[in-house]
Coordinates of C-alpha atoms and ligand atoms in Angstrom, one line a residue:
X1 CA 60.1 -208.7 80.1
X2 CA 58.6 -211.1 77.5
X3 CA 56.6 -209.5 74.6
X4 CA 52.9 -210.4 75.1
X5 CA 51.8 -209.2 71.7
X6 CA 50.1 -211.7 69.3
X7 CA 52.3 -213.3 66.7
X8 CA 51.9 -212.2 63.1
X9 CA 50.6 -215.0 60.9
X10 CA 49.4 -215.7 57.4
X11 CA 45.7 -216.4 57.0
X12 CA 46.7 -220.1 56.9
X13 CA 47.8 -219.7 60.5
X14 CA 51.5 -219.9 59.7
X15 CA 53.7 -217.7 61.9
X16 CA 55.5 -215.0 59.9
X17 CA 59.2 -215.0 60.8
X18 CA 60.3 -212.3 58.4
X19 CA 57.9 -209.6 57.3
X20 CA 60.6 -207.3 56.0
X21 CA 62.2 -209.2 53.0
X22 CA 61.0 -211.2 50.1
X23 CA 62.6 -214.6 49.5
X24 CA 65.3 -214.1 46.8
X25 CA 68.1 -216.2 45.4
X26 CA 71.0 -214.6 47.1
X27 CA 71.1 -211.0 48.3
X28 CA 70.6 -209.5 44.8
X29 CA 69.0 -212.4 42.9
X30 CA 65.5 -212.9 41.5
X31 CA 62.4 -213.8 43.6
X32 CA 60.8 -217.2 43.1
X33 CA 57.3 -218.4 42.4
X34 CA 56.8 -220.6 45.5
X35 CA 57.2 -217.5 47.7
X36 CA 53.8 -218.2 49.3
X37 CA 53.9 -215.8 52.2
X38 CA 54.7 -212.9 49.8
X39 CA 52.2 -213.9 47.2
X40 CA 49.4 -214.2 49.7
X41 CA 50.2 -210.8 51.1
X42 CA 50.4 -209.0 47.8
X43 CA 47.5 -210.7 46.0
X44 CA 45.2 -210.0 48.9
X45 CA 46.4 -206.4 48.8
X46 CA 45.6 -206.3 45.1
X47 CA 42.0 -207.0 46.0
X48 CA 41.6 -204.7 48.9
X49 CA 39.2 -202.3 47.1
X50 CA 35.7 -203.3 46.4
X51 CA 33.7 -201.1 43.9
X52 CA 32.6 -197.9 45.6
X53 CA 28.9 -197.3 45.9
X54 CA 27.6 -196.2 42.5
X55 CA 26.1 -193.2 44.4
X56 CA 26.6 -192.0 48.0
X57 CA 30.2 -193.3 47.8
X58 CA 31.6 -190.8 50.4
X59 CA 30.3 -191.6 53.9
X60 CA 30.8 -192.0 57.6
X61 CA 29.1 -194.4 60.0
X62 CA 28.4 -194.8 63.7
X63 CA 26.7 -197.4 66.0
X64 CA 24.0 -196.5 68.5
X65 CA 20.6 -197.4 69.8
X66 CA 16.9 -196.6 69.4
X67 CA 14.4 -196.3 72.2
X68 CA 10.7 -196.2 71.4
X69 CA 8.3 -193.9 73.4
X70 CA 5.5 -196.5 72.8
X71 CA 3.4 -193.6 71.6
X72 CA 3.0 -191.8 68.3
X73 CA 2.2 -188.2 69.3
X74 CA -0.3 -188.5 72.1
X75 CA -1.7 -191.9 71.1
X76 CA -0.4 -195.4 71.7
X77 CA 1.8 -196.5 68.9
X78 CA -0.3 -199.7 68.6
X79 CA -3.1 -197.6 67.2
X80 CA -1.1 -197.2 64.0
X81 CA 1.4 -200.0 63.9
X82 CA 2.1 -203.5 65.3
X83 CA 5.9 -203.0 64.7
X84 CA 7.4 -204.0 68.0
X85 CA 10.3 -201.6 67.5
X86 CA 7.9 -198.7 67.8
X87 CA 5.7 -200.2 70.5
X88 CA 8.0 -201.8 73.1
X89 CA 9.4 -199.4 75.6
X90 CA 12.5 -200.0 77.7
X91 CA 14.2 -201.8 74.9
X92 CA 17.5 -200.5 73.3
X93 CA 17.3 -201.5 69.7
X94 CA 20.9 -201.6 68.3
X95 CA 21.4 -199.4 65.2
X96 CA 24.0 -198.5 62.6
X97 CA 23.8 -195.3 60.7
X98 CA 25.7 -194.2 57.6
X99 CA 25.7 -190.5 56.5
X100 CA 26.9 -189.7 53.0
X101 CA 27.1 -187.2 50.2
X102 CA 25.6 -188.4 46.8
X103 CA 27.6 -187.5 43.7
X104 CA 31.2 -187.4 44.8
X105 CA 33.7 -190.3 44.8
X106 CA 34.8 -192.2 48.0
X107 CA 37.4 -189.6 49.1
X108 CA 35.6 -186.5 47.8
X109 CA 35.2 -183.4 50.0
X110 CA 32.5 -183.5 52.6
X111 CA 31.8 -179.8 52.1
X112 CA 30.1 -180.7 48.7
X113 CA 26.8 -179.1 47.9
X114 CA 24.8 -182.3 47.7
X115 CA 21.9 -183.9 49.5
X116 CA 23.2 -185.8 52.5
X117 CA 22.3 -189.5 52.7
X118 CA 20.8 -190.6 56.1
X119 CA 20.7 -194.4 56.1
X120 CA 19.7 -196.2 59.3
X121 CA 19.6 -199.9 60.1
X122 CA 17.5 -200.8 63.1
X123 CA 18.4 -204.3 64.4
X124 CA 15.0 -205.1 65.8
X125 CA 13.7 -208.1 67.6
X126 CA 11.7 -208.9 64.4
X127 CA 14.7 -208.6 62.1
X128 CA 16.3 -205.6 60.4
X129 CA 14.5 -202.5 59.4
X130 CA 16.4 -200.1 57.1
X131 CA 15.3 -196.5 56.5
X132 CA 17.4 -195.1 53.7
X133 CA 16.7 -191.4 53.3
X134 CA 18.2 -187.9 53.2
X135 CA 18.3 -184.6 55.0
X136 CA 16.2 -182.6 52.6
X137 CA 13.1 -184.7 53.0
X138 CA 12.3 -184.7 49.3
X139 CA 13.9 -185.7 46.0
X140 CA 14.5 -184.5 42.4
X141 CA 12.3 -187.0 40.6
X142 CA 9.3 -189.1 41.3
X143 CA 9.6 -192.1 38.9
X144 CA 12.5 -194.6 39.5
X145 CA 13.0 -195.1 35.8
X146 CA 14.6 -191.6 35.6
X147 CA 17.3 -192.3 38.2
X148 CA 20.2 -193.5 36.0
X149 CA 19.7 -190.4 33.7
X150 CA 19.6 -188.1 36.7
X151 CA 22.7 -189.6 38.2
X152 CA 24.6 -189.5 34.8
X153 CA 23.8 -185.8 34.5
X154 CA 24.9 -185.0 38.1
X155 CA 28.1 -187.1 38.1
X156 CA 31.2 -186.1 36.3
X157 CA 31.0 -185.5 32.5
X158 CA 32.2 -188.6 30.6
X159 CA 34.6 -186.4 28.6
X160 CA 35.9 -183.7 31.0
X161 CA 35.5 -185.9 34.2
X162 CA 34.2 -182.8 36.0
X163 CA 30.8 -182.2 37.4
X164 CA 29.4 -179.6 34.9
X165 CA 26.6 -177.2 35.9
X166 CA 25.2 -177.2 32.5
X167 CA 24.6 -181.0 32.5
X168 CA 22.9 -180.7 35.9
X169 CA 20.6 -177.9 34.8
X170 CA 20.0 -179.6 31.4
X171 CA 18.4 -182.4 33.3
X172 CA 16.6 -180.2 35.8
X173 CA 15.2 -177.9 33.1
X174 CA 13.2 -180.8 31.7
X175 CA 11.9 -181.8 35.1
X176 CA 9.8 -179.1 36.8
X177 CA 9.3 -181.5 39.8
X178 CA 13.0 -181.0 40.7
X179 CA 12.7 -177.2 41.2
X180 CA 11.6 -177.7 44.8
X181 CA 14.7 -179.8 45.6
X182 CA 17.0 -177.5 43.6
X183 CA 15.7 -174.5 45.7
X184 CA 16.7 -176.4 48.9
X185 CA 20.0 -177.6 47.4
X186 CA 21.3 -174.3 46.1
X187 CA 20.5 -172.6 49.3
X188 CA 22.8 -173.0 52.4
X189 CA 20.6 -176.1 53.2
X190 CA 22.6 -177.8 50.4
X191 CA 25.7 -177.8 52.6
X192 CA 24.9 -179.0 56.2
X193 CA 27.6 -177.9 58.6
X194 CA 28.3 -181.5 59.5
X195 CA 26.4 -184.8 59.9
X196 CA 25.2 -184.1 63.5
X197 CA 23.5 -180.8 62.9
X198 CA 21.1 -181.9 60.2
X199 CA 17.7 -183.4 59.9
X200 CA 16.9 -186.7 58.3
X201 CA 13.9 -188.4 56.7
X202 CA 12.8 -191.5 54.9
X203 CA 11.7 -189.2 52.0
X204 CA 9.5 -191.9 50.4
X205 CA 6.0 -192.7 51.7
X206 CA 5.5 -195.9 53.7
X207 CA 2.6 -197.5 55.4
X208 CA 2.0 -198.2 59.1
X209 CA -0.1 -201.3 59.6
X210 CA -1.8 -202.1 63.0
X211 CA -2.9 -205.5 64.4
X212 CA -6.4 -205.0 63.0
X213 CA -4.8 -205.0 59.5
X214 CA -5.6 -201.3 59.0
X215 CA -3.0 -199.2 57.1
X216 CA -2.1 -195.5 57.2
X217 CA 0.3 -193.7 54.8
X218 CA 3.3 -192.2 56.6
X219 CA 6.5 -190.3 56.3
X220 CA 9.4 -190.8 58.8
X221 CA 11.6 -188.0 60.1
X222 CA 14.7 -187.5 62.3
X223 CA 14.9 -184.3 64.3
X224 CA 18.4 -183.5 65.6
X225 CA 18.6 -182.4 69.2
X226 CA 21.8 -180.6 68.2
X227 CA 19.7 -178.3 66.0
X228 CA 20.3 -177.5 62.3
X229 CA 23.3 -175.6 61.0
X230 CA 24.2 -175.0 57.3
X231 CA 27.0 -173.3 55.5
X232 CA 27.3 -170.7 52.8
X233 CA 29.5 -171.5 49.8
X234 CA 32.2 -169.2 51.2
X235 CA 32.2 -170.9 54.6
X236 CA 32.3 -174.3 52.9
X237 CA 35.3 -173.3 50.7
X238 CA 37.2 -172.1 53.7
X239 CA 36.7 -175.5 55.5
X240 CA 37.5 -177.4 52.3
X241 CA 40.8 -175.6 51.9
X242 CA 42.1 -177.3 55.1
X243 CA 40.0 -180.5 55.5
X244 CA 38.1 -182.6 53.0
X245 CA 36.8 -184.9 55.8
X246 CA 35.5 -182.5 58.3
X247 CA 32.1 -184.1 58.8
X248 CA 33.6 -187.5 59.6
X249 CA 36.0 -185.9 62.0
X250 CA 33.2 -184.0 63.7
X251 CA 31.1 -187.1 64.1
X252 CA 34.0 -189.2 65.5
X253 CA 35.4 -186.5 67.7
X254 CA 32.0 -185.8 69.3
X255 CA 31.3 -189.5 70.0
X256 CA 34.8 -190.0 71.4
X257 CA 34.3 -187.0 73.7
X258 CA 31.1 -188.6 75.0
X259 CA 29.0 -185.9 73.3
X260 CA 26.6 -188.4 71.7
X261 CA 24.5 -187.0 68.9
X262 CA 20.8 -187.6 69.3
X263 CA 17.7 -187.4 67.0
X264 CA 14.1 -187.7 67.8
X265 CA 12.1 -190.0 65.5
X266 CA 8.7 -188.7 64.3
X267 CA 6.1 -189.7 61.8
X268 CA 3.5 -187.9 59.7
X269 CA 0.4 -189.8 59.1
X270 CA -2.6 -189.7 56.8
X271 CA -5.3 -192.2 55.9
X272 CA -4.5 -194.7 53.2
X273 CA -6.0 -194.0 49.8
X274 CA -5.7 -191.5 47.0
X275 CA -6.4 -188.5 49.3
X276 CA -7.8 -186.6 46.3
X277 CA -8.6 -183.5 48.3
X278 CA -4.9 -182.7 48.6
X279 CA -3.2 -180.3 46.1
X280 CA -0.3 -182.8 45.8
X281 CA 0.0 -186.5 45.5
X282 CA 1.1 -188.1 48.8
X283 CA 3.0 -190.7 46.8
X284 CA 5.0 -187.9 45.0
X285 CA 8.4 -187.7 46.8
X286 CA 9.2 -184.2 45.3
X287 CA 6.6 -182.8 47.8
X288 CA 6.6 -182.3 51.5
X289 CA 3.5 -183.0 53.5
X290 CA 2.8 -179.6 55.1
X291 CA 3.5 -179.8 58.8
X292 CA 0.5 -177.7 59.8
X293 CA -1.8 -180.3 58.2
X294 CA 0.3 -183.4 59.1
X295 CA 2.2 -182.7 62.3
X296 CA 5.5 -184.4 63.2
X297 CA 4.3 -187.0 65.8
X298 CA 7.3 -188.0 68.0
X299 CA 7.7 -191.7 68.7
X300 CA 11.2 -192.4 69.8
X301 CA 14.9 -191.3 69.9
X302 CA 18.2 -192.5 68.5
X303 CA 21.6 -192.0 70.1
X304 CA 24.9 -192.6 68.4
X305 CA 27.5 -193.6 70.9
X306 CA 30.2 -195.7 69.2
X307 CA 32.4 -195.3 66.2
X308 CA 33.2 -198.4 64.1
X309 CA 36.5 -200.2 65.0
X310 CA 37.2 -200.6 61.3
X311 CA 35.9 -198.3 58.6
X312 CA 36.0 -200.9 55.8
X313 CA 34.3 -203.7 57.8
X314 CA 31.4 -201.6 59.0
X315 CA 31.0 -198.5 56.8
X316 CA 32.1 -199.7 53.4
X317 CA 30.5 -203.1 53.7
X318 CA 27.3 -201.8 55.2
X319 CA 24.3 -202.4 52.9
X320 CA 21.0 -200.6 53.4
X321 CA 17.9 -201.1 51.3
X322 CA 14.4 -199.8 51.1
X323 CA 13.0 -203.4 50.9
X324 CA 14.2 -204.2 54.5
X325 CA 11.0 -203.7 56.5
X326 CA 9.5 -205.3 59.6
X327 CA 6.0 -206.5 60.2
X328 CA 3.8 -203.4 60.9
X329 CA 5.7 -201.2 58.4
X330 CA 4.8 -201.7 54.7
X331 CA 5.5 -200.4 51.2
X332 CA 3.3 -197.7 49.6
X333 CA 2.9 -197.4 45.9
X334 CA 5.4 -194.5 45.8
X335 CA 7.1 -195.2 42.5
X336 CA 10.5 -194.2 43.7
X337 CA 10.2 -196.5 46.7
X338 CA 9.2 -199.4 44.4
X339 CA 12.1 -198.8 42.0
X340 CA 14.6 -198.3 44.8
X341 CA 13.7 -201.5 46.4
X342 CA 15.0 -203.5 43.5
X343 CA 18.2 -201.4 43.1
X344 CA 19.7 -201.6 46.6
X345 CA 20.0 -205.4 47.1
X346 CA 20.9 -205.8 43.4
X347 CA 23.9 -203.5 43.6
X348 CA 24.9 -204.9 47.0
X349 CA 25.1 -208.5 45.6
X350 CA 27.5 -207.0 43.0
X351 CA 29.3 -204.5 45.2
X352 CA 29.8 -206.6 48.3
X353 CA 28.9 -210.1 47.2
X354 CA 25.9 -212.4 47.2
X355 CA 26.4 -213.3 50.9
X356 CA 26.6 -209.7 52.1
X357 CA 23.8 -210.4 54.6
X358 CA 26.1 -212.8 56.5
X359 CA 28.5 -210.0 57.3
X360 CA 28.2 -208.9 61.0
X361 CA 27.4 -205.3 60.0
X362 CA 24.4 -206.4 57.9
X363 CA 23.2 -209.5 59.7
X364 CA 20.3 -209.2 62.1
X365 CA 21.0 -208.6 65.8
X366 CA 22.7 -211.6 67.5
X367 CA 19.4 -212.7 69.3
X368 CA 17.6 -212.9 65.9
X369 CA 19.7 -215.5 64.1
X370 CA 18.8 -215.9 60.4
X371 CA 17.4 -219.4 59.6
X372 CA 17.2 -219.7 55.8
X373 CA 17.6 -222.4 53.1
X374 CA 19.8 -220.1 51.1
X375 CA 23.1 -221.9 50.5
X376 CA 26.5 -221.4 49.0
X377 CA 27.8 -218.8 46.6
X378 CA 31.0 -216.8 46.9
X379 CA 32.2 -216.1 50.4
X380 CA 29.7 -218.2 52.2
X381 CA 30.8 -217.6 55.7
X382 CA 28.6 -220.1 57.5
X383 CA 25.5 -222.2 57.0
X384 CA 22.5 -220.1 58.1
X385 CA 20.8 -221.8 61.0
X386 CA 19.1 -225.1 60.0
X387 CA 16.7 -227.4 61.8
X388 CA 17.9 -230.5 63.6
X389 CA 18.2 -232.4 60.4
X390 CA 21.0 -230.8 58.5
X391 CA 20.2 -232.7 55.3
X392 CA 17.0 -230.7 54.8
X393 CA 17.8 -227.5 53.1
X394 CA 14.3 -227.2 51.5
X395 CA 10.8 -226.5 52.8
X396 CA 8.3 -228.0 53.3
X397 CA 9.5 -231.5 54.3
X398 CA 7.1 -234.4 54.6
X399 CA 9.2 -235.5 57.6
X400 CA 8.2 -232.3 59.4
X401 CA 11.8 -231.5 59.9
X402 CA 14.0 -228.6 58.7
X403 CA 12.7 -225.1 59.0
X404 CA 9.0 -224.1 59.2
X405 CA 7.0 -221.0 58.2
X406 CA 6.2 -218.4 60.8
X407 CA 2.7 -218.0 62.2
X408 CA 0.5 -215.6 60.3
X409 CA -0.7 -212.4 62.0
X410 CA -4.3 -212.6 63.3
X411 CA -5.3 -209.9 60.8
X412 CA -3.4 -209.6 57.6
X413 CA -3.2 -206.5 55.5
X414 CA -4.0 -207.0 51.9
X415 CA -3.8 -203.8 49.8
X416 CA -6.6 -203.7 47.2
X417 CA -5.1 -203.1 43.7
X418 CA -7.0 -202.4 40.5
X419 CA -5.9 -200.8 37.3
X420 CA -4.6 -201.1 33.7
X421 CA -1.0 -201.8 33.3
X422 CA 0.7 -198.8 31.6
X423 CA 3.1 -195.9 32.0
X424 CA 1.6 -193.0 33.9
X425 CA 2.7 -189.7 35.3
X426 CA 2.4 -189.5 39.1
X427 CA 1.3 -186.0 39.5
X428 CA -2.4 -185.2 39.6
X429 CA -1.8 -181.4 39.0
X430 CA 1.2 -179.7 37.6
X431 CA 1.8 -178.2 41.0
X432 CA 5.5 -178.4 40.9
X433 CA 6.1 -174.8 41.7
X434 CA 4.0 -174.0 44.8
X435 CA 6.3 -175.6 47.3
X436 CA 9.4 -174.3 45.6
X437 CA 8.0 -170.8 45.8
X438 CA 6.9 -171.2 49.5
X439 CA 10.4 -172.4 50.3
X440 CA 12.0 -169.4 48.5
X441 CA 9.8 -167.0 50.5
X442 CA 10.4 -168.8 53.8
X443 CA 14.2 -168.4 53.6
X444 CA 15.9 -165.7 55.6
X445 CA 17.4 -163.0 53.4
X446 CA 21.0 -164.3 53.8
X447 CA 19.8 -167.7 52.6
X448 CA 18.1 -166.1 49.6
X449 CA 21.2 -164.2 48.8
X450 CA 23.3 -167.3 48.9
X451 CA 20.8 -169.2 46.8
X452 CA 20.7 -166.5 44.1
X453 CA 24.5 -166.2 44.1
X454 CA 24.9 -169.9 43.7
X455 CA 22.3 -170.1 40.9
X456 CA 23.8 -167.1 39.1
X457 CA 27.2 -168.7 39.1
X458 CA 25.7 -171.9 37.7
X459 CA 23.6 -170.1 35.1
X460 CA 26.7 -168.4 33.7
X461 CA 28.0 -171.9 32.9
X462 CA 24.9 -172.9 30.9
X463 CA 23.9 -172.3 27.3
X464 CA 21.1 -169.9 26.6
X465 CA 18.4 -172.5 26.1
X466 CA 19.0 -173.9 29.6
X467 CA 19.3 -170.4 31.1
X468 CA 15.9 -169.3 29.7
X469 CA 14.1 -172.5 30.7
X470 CA 15.5 -172.3 34.3
X471 CA 14.5 -168.7 34.7
X472 CA 11.1 -169.7 33.4
X473 CA 10.8 -172.3 36.2
X474 CA 12.1 -170.0 38.9
X475 CA 9.8 -167.3 37.8
X476 CA 6.8 -169.6 38.0
X477 CA 7.9 -170.6 41.5
X478 CA 8.1 -167.0 42.6
X479 CA 8.4 -163.9 40.4
X480 CA 11.1 -162.3 42.5
X481 CA 13.0 -165.5 42.5
X482 CA 13.1 -165.7 38.7
X483 CA 13.8 -162.0 38.3
X484 CA 16.8 -162.1 40.7
X485 CA 18.4 -165.0 38.9
X486 CA 17.8 -163.4 35.5
X487 CA 19.2 -160.1 36.6
X488 CA 22.2 -161.6 38.3
X489 CA 23.2 -163.8 35.4
X490 CA 22.3 -161.3 32.6
X491 CA 19.4 -163.4 31.2
X492 CA 16.6 -161.8 29.3
X493 CA 13.6 -162.2 31.7
X494 CA 10.9 -161.3 29.1
X495 CA 12.3 -163.8 26.7
X496 CA 12.3 -166.5 29.4
X497 CA 8.7 -165.6 30.4
X498 CA 7.5 -165.9 26.8
X499 CA 8.6 -169.6 26.6
X500 CA 5.7 -172.1 26.0
X501 CA 5.1 -174.8 28.6
X502 CA 7.3 -177.8 28.4
X503 CA 6.1 -180.3 25.8
X504 CA 3.9 -183.0 27.3
X505 CA 3.4 -181.0 30.5
X506 CA 0.5 -178.8 31.6
X507 CA 1.2 -175.1 32.2
X508 CA 2.2 -174.4 35.8
X509 CA -0.8 -174.7 38.2
X510 CA -3.0 -176.2 35.5
X511 CA -5.0 -179.3 36.3
X512 CA -4.0 -182.3 34.3
X513 CA -6.6 -183.9 32.1
X514 CA -7.1 -187.7 32.0
X515 CA -5.9 -188.9 28.6
X516 CA -7.8 -192.0 27.3
X517 CA -5.7 -194.7 25.7
X518 CA -7.2 -196.7 22.8
X519 CA -8.0 -199.6 25.2
X520 CA -10.1 -197.3 27.4
X521 CA -7.5 -196.9 30.3
X522 CA -6.8 -193.4 31.5
X523 CA -3.7 -191.6 32.7
X524 CA -3.3 -188.0 33.9
X525 CA -1.0 -186.9 31.1
X526 CA -2.1 -183.7 29.3
X527 CA -3.2 -180.3 30.2
X528 CA -6.9 -179.7 30.9
X529 CA -8.3 -177.1 28.5
Ligands
LIG1 C1 14.9 -194.7 42.0 C2 15.7 -194.0 42.7 C3 16.9 -194.5 43.4 C4 17.7 -195.5 43.1 C5 17.6 -196.5 41.9 C6 18.8 -195.5 44.0 C7 19.9 -196.4 44.0 C8 20.9 -196.4 44.9 C9 22.0 -197.3 44.9 C10 22.3 -198.3 43.8 C11 22.8 -197.0 46.0 C12 24.1 -197.7 46.3 C13 23.8 -198.7 47.4 C14 25.0 -199.5 47.8 O1 26.0 -199.6 47.0 O2 25.0 -200.1 48.9 C15 22.1 -196.0 46.7 C16 22.6 -195.5 47.9 C17 21.8 -194.6 48.6 N1 20.7 -194.0 48.3 FE1 19.6 -194.3 46.6 N2 18.6 -194.5 44.9 C18 17.4 -193.9 44.6 C19 16.9 -192.8 45.2 C20 17.2 -192.4 46.4 C21 16.4 -191.5 47.2 C22 15.1 -190.9 46.8 C23 17.1 -191.4 48.4 C24 16.8 -190.6 49.6 C25 15.7 -190.7 50.1 C26 18.3 -192.2 48.3 C27 19.2 -192.4 49.4 C28 20.3 -193.2 49.3 C29 21.2 -193.3 50.4 C30 21.2 -192.6 51.7 C31 22.2 -194.2 50.0 C32 23.5 -194.6 50.7 C33 23.2 -195.8 51.6 C34 24.4 -196.0 52.4 O3 24.8 -195.2 53.2 O4 25.0 -197.1 52.2 N3 18.3 -192.8 47.1 N4 21.0 -195.6 46.0

């Protein structure tokens, strides 16, 4: 029977007749420079790795689809947004999702205590929409300029090449806004059992804009139909001892078995504006919007039903970004969202290449071909769709040829902006402890025990100055919380309580006073007397 398998070739299309031996002069002689087939093979191999993601390097991905309910809670979705992906029912919007850990390298254990990235690409009829979030729904910091410092402190020490608890807590001790996230992270919620049994969220605040040009602030959430399951440190250590990729395996095995994971999509909504009556700033991503005041309004569902054919092509090369929005979904002034939006496409032009959006995994859905006048650059794979006249790679053209602008919506949304350019703190009150304390008290006792044990182990690795300040923070979140960490780690609670407030910060719970700059502009910066 003849062998029907395809013939092995080089990328030049030449058939390969011997893939087992280099060309050498005689059986034991030297190799020669014109050995093209060998050189092509080895030099391509030498370039197989691209830089891993600077954060979220370890991940797994899956394809699936999204179906809108056409409603947001009990109301038509169109009341809030003109985004077709949330309005049109009976449409299966193709999706790609990448789950990840944050600090570890590309092959690091998936049992790490770390937030889990939850990055989603909707390939909608209006072009792509990316929602790049996490499972814990909040973040450590609320100003993007702090991100590189934060990541430096969380990633391995430049000398020891190990993640060091004292470096993590050295950063955290100076940032009370991170205590809420740390309380989640050091509890069992910091190690989700796998990627299927965890929540997701966009974390940052966005806007929904309707066809009247009216905007609402919103947060996006994923609710797993599988439920939520987390691990204690001991359970995670046991899994890690036999498998460092258990979460990828769980995802792939379940999809292969036809047990497709599913999440409901929900939004929280509040009117646009400063919302001064709230005790927290809705643009502060270190806070949750309390669900009793801002219920999760369901608006669709996502099903993951296909694993990638090739990990590198789809998962490694996938590129998500917070700037990738569709009409009807808009940016808020959340300072993290604004800073992130520069960072993602910037790193992807470096990590994957300037034409990363031409790759199938990142390009819009096949029915939504990109037509741009962007040309050339490394790895140009094709010329983006042009008009009839292929000479015209500019716009406008007096000949009325080439590409044209899209029609404007009937009612545009223009955000009013007024202010003095400057550097401001986001928080309107120094209320960085209330939600951390609520979270501590809402945990079940086994979760509190795991949280305290994890923090005690970390505190023992920290110098006294960091220990005292951390106990001061925990105590302000909840007195029992602070006391248990202090007792467990042998830290002097009275000495910790006697610390003064952090320089430049109001005392916990104190309202911030507007500081007036010499030019008359104001910023909430210092404690009210
Ligand atoms: C100012 C703050 C932030 C900056 C500058 C930043 C920057 C980055 C960068 C450079 C990457 C690598 C992207 C790539 O190579 O493709 C990344 C990945 C990621 N970030 Fe952020 N990030 C920030 C905050 C956040 C926050 C608040 C979240 C959670 C809501 C988040 C979630 C993610 C996720 C999920 C990924 C992985 C995306 C993927 O799976 O490819 N980041 N971030």
